[in-house]
Amino acid sequence: KASCANDLAKAQPFVDEANAAINSIKPAHIGEIKKLANPSDIIKLVFDGVLILFQGPLASVQSCKINMAKTEISWFEPSFKPQALQMMSNPNFLNQLVEFGNTGKDCMNDETIEFLSVYMELEQFNPAVAKNASTAAEGLCTYVRAMKYYHEASKIVKPKMEALAIAE
């Protein structure tokens, strides 16, 4: 039981970080992004991350060059238009993020995390780079990263919790 509690305590900071990140985003921040005619590439990639978490539709894969933190990267076309714009247009978008952080995080699968990992392997896919683009992008980037780390930590915790429940 102590081992489970200890491992669970290791996963909890990722949940707390994700919740704090979402709480830092206000509807006005999302509104600012929606008004951008051509948002920076880090914003587009952060929203790809959210679409992946929500298992939303992504654009078909087409190669392109993106620029982040003054670095040109060979990548694929982000799904910002129209997929992310449609997602942001939902008046409950921020509430959906909170709800995902509360219950959806436990429904993530390895395939979702595999898709996210490609983004997170980019050195520039981090909250500091995202902050230079927008407050919302910083919070969402932190959220996406924390959800991945939570999933990885929960893969250790969940089997122990199940074994503990059976043992009790």
CSV table of N, CA, C and O in Angstrom, one decimal, residues 31-95:
chain,number,residue,atom,x,y,z
A,31,GLY,N,-9.2,33.9,-27.3
A,31,GLY,CA,-9.7,34.9,-28.2
A,31,GLY,C,-8.6,35.5,-29.0
A,31,GLY,O,-8.8,35.8,-30.2
A,32,GLU,N,-7.5,35.9,-28.4
A,32,GLU,CA,-6.4,36.5,-29.0
A,32,GLU,C,-5.8,35.5,-30.1
A,32,GLU,O,-5.5,36.0,-31.2
A,33,ILE,N,-5.7,34.3,-29.8
A,33,ILE,CA,-5.2,33.3,-30.8
A,33,ILE,C,-6.1,33.2,-32.0
A,33,ILE,O,-5.7,33.1,-33.1
A,34,LYS,N,-7.4,33.1,-31.7
A,34,LYS,CA,-8.4,33.0,-32.8
A,34,LYS,C,-8.4,34.2,-33.7
A,34,LYS,O,-8.6,34.0,-34.9
A,35,LYS,N,-8.0,35.3,-33.2
A,35,LYS,CA,-7.9,36.5,-34.1
A,35,LYS,C,-6.7,36.6,-35.0
A,35,LYS,O,-6.6,37.4,-35.9
A,36,LEU,N,-5.7,35.8,-34.6
A,36,LEU,CA,-4.4,35.8,-35.4
A,36,LEU,C,-4.6,35.3,-36.8
A,36,LEU,O,-5.1,34.1,-37.0
A,37,ALA,N,-4.3,36.1,-37.8
A,37,ALA,CA,-4.4,35.6,-39.2
A,37,ALA,C,-3.5,34.5,-39.5
A,37,ALA,O,-3.8,33.5,-40.1
A,38,ASN,N,-2.3,34.6,-39.0
A,38,ASN,CA,-1.3,33.5,-39.2
A,38,ASN,C,-0.4,33.4,-37.9
A,38,ASN,O,0.6,33.9,-37.8
A,39,PRO,N,-0.9,32.5,-37.0
A,39,PRO,CA,-0.2,32.4,-35.7
A,39,PRO,C,1.2,31.7,-35.9
A,39,PRO,O,1.4,31.1,-36.9
A,40,SER,N,2.0,32.0,-35.0
A,40,SER,CA,3.4,31.4,-35.1
A,40,SER,C,3.3,29.9,-35.0
A,40,SER,O,2.3,29.3,-34.5
A,41,ASP,N,4.3,29.2,-35.5
A,41,ASP,CA,4.3,27.8,-35.7
A,41,ASP,C,4.2,27.1,-34.3
A,41,ASP,O,3.6,26.0,-34.2
A,42,ILE,N,4.8,27.6,-33.3
A,42,ILE,CA,4.7,27.0,-31.9
A,42,ILE,C,3.3,26.9,-31.5
A,42,ILE,O,2.8,25.9,-30.9
A,43,ILE,N,2.5,28.0,-31.8
A,43,ILE,CA,1.1,28.0,-31.4
A,43,ILE,C,0.4,26.8,-32.2
A,43,ILE,O,-0.4,26.1,-31.6
A,44,LYS,N,0.7,26.7,-33.5
A,44,LYS,CA,0.0,25.7,-34.3
A,44,LYS,C,0.4,24.3,-33.7
A,44,LYS,O,-0.5,23.4,-33.7
A,45,LEU,N,1.6,24.1,-33.4
A,45,LEU,CA,2.0,22.8,-32.9
A,45,LEU,C,1.4,22.5,-31.5
A,45,LEU,O,1.1,21.3,-31.2
A,46,VAL,N,1.3,23.5,-30.7
A,46,VAL,CA,0.7,23.3,-29.4
A,46,VAL,C,-0.8,22.8,-29.5
A,46,VAL,O,-1.2,21.9,-28.9
A,47,PHE,N,-1.5,23.4,-30.5
A,47,PHE,CA,-2.8,23.0,-30.7
A,47,PHE,C,-2.9,21.7,-31.4
A,47,PHE,O,-3.9,20.9,-31.1
A,48,ASP,N,-1.9,21.3,-32.2
A,48,ASP,CA,-1.9,19.9,-32.6
A,48,ASP,C,-1.8,19.0,-31.4
A,48,ASP,O,-2.5,17.9,-31.4
A,49,GLY,N,-1.0,19.3,-30.4
A,49,GLY,CA,-0.9,18.5,-29.2
A,49,GLY,C,-2.3,18.3,-28.5
A,49,GLY,O,-2.6,17.2,-28.1
A,50,VAL,N,-3.0,19.4,-28.4
A,50,VAL,CA,-4.3,19.4,-27.8
A,50,VAL,C,-5.3,18.5,-28.6
A,50,VAL,O,-6.0,17.7,-28.1
A,51,LEU,N,-5.2,18.7,-30.0
A,51,LEU,CA,-6.1,17.8,-30.8
A,51,LEU,C,-5.7,16.4,-30.7
A,51,LEU,O,-6.6,15.5,-30.6
A,52,ILE,N,-4.5,16.0,-30.5
A,52,ILE,CA,-4.0,14.7,-30.3
A,52,ILE,C,-4.6,14.1,-29.0
A,52,ILE,O,-5.1,13.0,-28.9
A,53,LEU,N,-4.5,14.9,-27.9
A,53,LEU,CA,-5.0,14.5,-26.6
A,53,LEU,C,-6.5,14.2,-26.7
A,53,LEU,O,-7.0,13.2,-26.2
A,54,PHE,N,-7.2,15.1,-27.4
A,54,PHE,CA,-8.7,14.9,-27.5
A,54,PHE,C,-9.0,13.9,-28.6
A,54,PHE,O,-10.2,13.7,-28.9
A,55,GLN,N,-8.0,13.3,-29.3
A,55,GLN,CA,-8.2,12.4,-30.4
A,55,GLN,C,-9.1,13.1,-31.5
A,55,GLN,O,-10.0,12.4,-32.1
A,56,GLY,N,-8.8,14.4,-31.7
A,56,GLY,CA,-9.5,15.1,-32.7
A,56,GLY,C,-8.9,14.9,-34.1
A,56,GLY,O,-7.9,14.3,-34.2
A,57,PRO,N,-9.6,15.4,-35.1
A,57,PRO,CA,-9.1,15.2,-36.5
A,57,PRO,C,-7.8,16.0,-36.7
A,57,PRO,O,-7.7,17.2,-36.3
A,58,LEU,N,-6.9,15.4,-37.5
A,58,LEU,CA,-5.7,16.2,-37.9
A,58,LEU,C,-5.7,16.3,-39.4
A,58,LEU,O,-6.3,15.5,-40.1
A,59,ALA,N,-4.9,17.3,-39.9
A,59,ALA,CA,-4.8,17.4,-41.3
A,59,ALA,C,-4.0,16.3,-41.9
A,59,ALA,O,-3.2,15.6,-41.2
A,60,SER,N,-4.2,16.0,-43.2
A,60,SER,CA,-3.4,14.9,-43.8
A,60,SER,C,-2.0,15.3,-43.8
A,60,SER,O,-1.7,16.5,-43.9
A,61,VAL,N,-1.1,14.4,-43.7
A,61,VAL,CA,0.3,14.7,-43.6
A,61,VAL,C,0.9,15.2,-44.9
A,61,VAL,O,0.8,14.5,-46.0
A,62,GLN,N,1.4,16.4,-44.9
A,62,GLN,CA,2.1,17.0,-46.0
A,62,GLN,C,3.3,17.7,-45.4
A,62,GLN,O,3.3,18.4,-44.5
A,63,SER,N,4.5,17.4,-46.1
A,63,SER,CA,5.7,18.0,-45.5
A,63,SER,C,5.7,19.5,-45.7
A,63,SER,O,5.1,20.1,-46.7
A,64,CYS,N,6.4,20.2,-44.8
A,64,CYS,CA,6.6,21.6,-44.9
A,64,CYS,C,7.7,22.0,-44.0
A,64,CYS,O,8.3,21.2,-43.3
A,65,LYS,N,8.1,23.3,-44.0
A,65,LYS,CA,9.1,23.8,-43.1
A,65,LYS,C,8.4,24.7,-42.1
A,65,LYS,O,7.5,25.5,-42.4
A,66,ILE,N,8.8,24.5,-40.8
A,66,ILE,CA,8.2,25.4,-39.8
A,66,ILE,C,9.4,26.1,-39.1
A,66,ILE,O,10.6,25.7,-39.2
A,67,ASN,N,9.1,27.2,-38.4
A,67,ASN,CA,10.1,28.0,-37.7
A,67,ASN,C,9.7,28.2,-36.3
A,67,ASN,O,8.6,28.7,-36.0
A,68,MET,N,10.6,27.7,-35.4
A,68,MET,CA,10.4,27.9,-34.0
A,68,MET,C,11.7,28.3,-33.3
A,68,MET,O,12.8,27.7,-33.6
A,69,ALA,N,11.6,29.3,-32.5
A,69,ALA,CA,12.8,29.8,-31.8
A,69,ALA,C,14.0,30.0,-32.8
A,69,ALA,O,15.1,29.6,-32.5
A,70,LYS,N,13.7,30.7,-33.9
A,70,LYS,CA,14.6,31.1,-34.9
A,70,LYS,C,15.3,29.9,-35.5
A,70,LYS,O,16.4,30.0,-36.0
A,71,THR,N,14.6,28.7,-35.5
A,71,THR,CA,15.2,27.5,-36.1
A,71,THR,C,14.2,27.0,-37.1
A,71,THR,O,13.0,26.8,-36.8
A,72,GLU,N,14.7,26.7,-38.4
A,72,GLU,CA,13.8,26.1,-39.4
A,72,GLU,C,13.9,24.6,-39.2
A,72,GLU,O,14.9,24.0,-39.1
A,73,ILE,N,12.7,24.0,-39.2
A,73,ILE,CA,12.6,22.5,-39.0
A,73,ILE,C,11.8,21.9,-40.1
A,73,ILE,O,10.7,22.4,-40.5
A,74,SER,N,12.2,20.8,-40.6
A,74,SER,CA,11.4,20.0,-41.6
A,74,SER,C,10.4,19.3,-40.8
A,74,SER,O,10.7,18.5,-39.9
A,75,TRP,N,9.1,19.5,-41.1
A,75,TRP,CA,8.0,19.0,-40.3
A,75,TRP,C,6.9,18.6,-41.3
A,75,TRP,O,7.1,18.4,-42.5
A,76,PHE,N,5.7,18.6,-40.8
A,76,PHE,CA,4.5,18.4,-41.6
A,76,PHE,C,3.5,19.4,-41.2
A,76,PHE,O,3.5,20.1,-40.2
A,77,GLU,N,2.6,19.7,-42.2
A,77,GLU,CA,1.6,20.8,-42.0
A,77,GLU,C,0.8,20.6,-40.8
A,77,GLU,O,0.1,19.6,-40.5
A,78,PRO,N,0.8,21.7,-39.9
A,78,PRO,CA,0.0,21.6,-38.7
A,78,PRO,C,-1.5,21.6,-39.0
A,78,PRO,O,-1.9,22.0,-40.1
A,79,SER,N,-2.3,21.2,-38.0
A,79,SER,CA,-3.7,21.1,-38.2
A,79,SER,C,-4.5,22.3,-37.6
A,79,SER,O,-5.6,22.2,-37.2
A,80,PHE,N,-3.9,23.5,-37.6
A,80,PHE,CA,-4.5,24.6,-37.0
A,80,PHE,C,-5.8,25.1,-37.7
A,80,PHE,O,-6.8,25.3,-37.1
A,81,LYS,N,-5.7,25.1,-39.0
A,81,LYS,CA,-6.8,25.5,-39.8
A,81,LYS,C,-7.3,24.3,-40.6
A,81,LYS,O,-6.5,23.8,-41.4
A,82,PRO,N,-8.5,23.9,-40.5
A,82,PRO,CA,-9.6,24.5,-39.6
A,82,PRO,C,-9.8,23.8,-38.3
A,82,PRO,O,-10.5,24.2,-37.5
A,83,GLN,N,-9.0,22.6,-38.1
A,83,GLN,CA,-9.3,21.8,-36.9
A,83,GLN,C,-9.2,22.5,-35.6
A,83,GLN,O,-10.1,22.5,-34.8
A,84,ALA,N,-8.1,23.1,-35.3
A,84,ALA,CA,-7.9,23.8,-34.0
A,84,ALA,C,-8.8,25.0,-33.9
A,84,ALA,O,-9.3,25.3,-32.8
A,85,LEU,N,-9.0,25.7,-35.0
A,85,LEU,CA,-9.9,26.9,-34.9
A,85,LEU,C,-11.3,26.4,-34.5
A,85,LEU,O,-12.0,27.1,-33.7
A,86,GLN,N,-11.8,25.3,-35.1
A,86,GLN,CA,-13.1,24.8,-34.7
A,86,GLN,C,-13.1,24.4,-33.3
A,86,GLN,O,-14.1,24.6,-32.6
A,87,MET,N,-12.1,23.7,-32.8
A,87,MET,CA,-12.0,23.3,-31.4
A,87,MET,C,-12.1,24.6,-30.5
A,87,MET,O,-12.9,24.6,-29.5
A,88,MET,N,-11.4,25.6,-30.8
A,88,MET,CA,-11.4,26.8,-30.0
A,88,MET,C,-12.7,27.6,-30.0
A,88,MET,O,-13.0,28.3,-29.1
A,89,SER,N,-13.4,27.4,-31.1
A,89,SER,CA,-14.7,28.1,-31.3
A,89,SER,C,-15.8,27.5,-30.3
A,89,SER,O,-16.8,28.2,-30.1
A,90,ASN,N,-15.6,26.3,-29.8
A,90,ASN,CA,-16.5,25.8,-28.8
A,90,ASN,C,-16.4,26.6,-27.5
A,90,ASN,O,-15.4,26.8,-26.9
A,91,PRO,N,-17.6,27.2,-27.1
A,91,PRO,CA,-17.5,28.0,-25.9
A,91,PRO,C,-17.1,27.3,-24.6
A,91,PRO,O,-16.7,27.9,-23.7
A,92,ASN,N,-17.2,26.0,-24.7
A,92,ASN,CA,-16.8,25.1,-23.5
A,92,ASN,C,-15.3,24.6,-23.6
A,92,ASN,O,-15.0,23.7,-22.9
A,93,PHE,N,-14.5,25.2,-24.5
A,93,PHE,CA,-13.2,24.7,-24.8
A,93,PHE,C,-12.4,24.6,-23.5
A,93,PHE,O,-11.8,23.5,-23.2
A,94,LEU,N,-12.3,25.7,-22.7
A,94,LEU,CA,-11.5,25.6,-21.5
A,94,LEU,C,-12.1,24.6,-20.5
A,94,LEU,O,-11.3,23.9,-19.8
A,95,ASN,N,-13.4,24.5,-20.4
A,95,ASN,CA,-14.0,23.5,-19.5
A,95,ASN,C,-13.7,22.1,-20.0
A,95,ASN,O,-13.5,21.2,-19.2
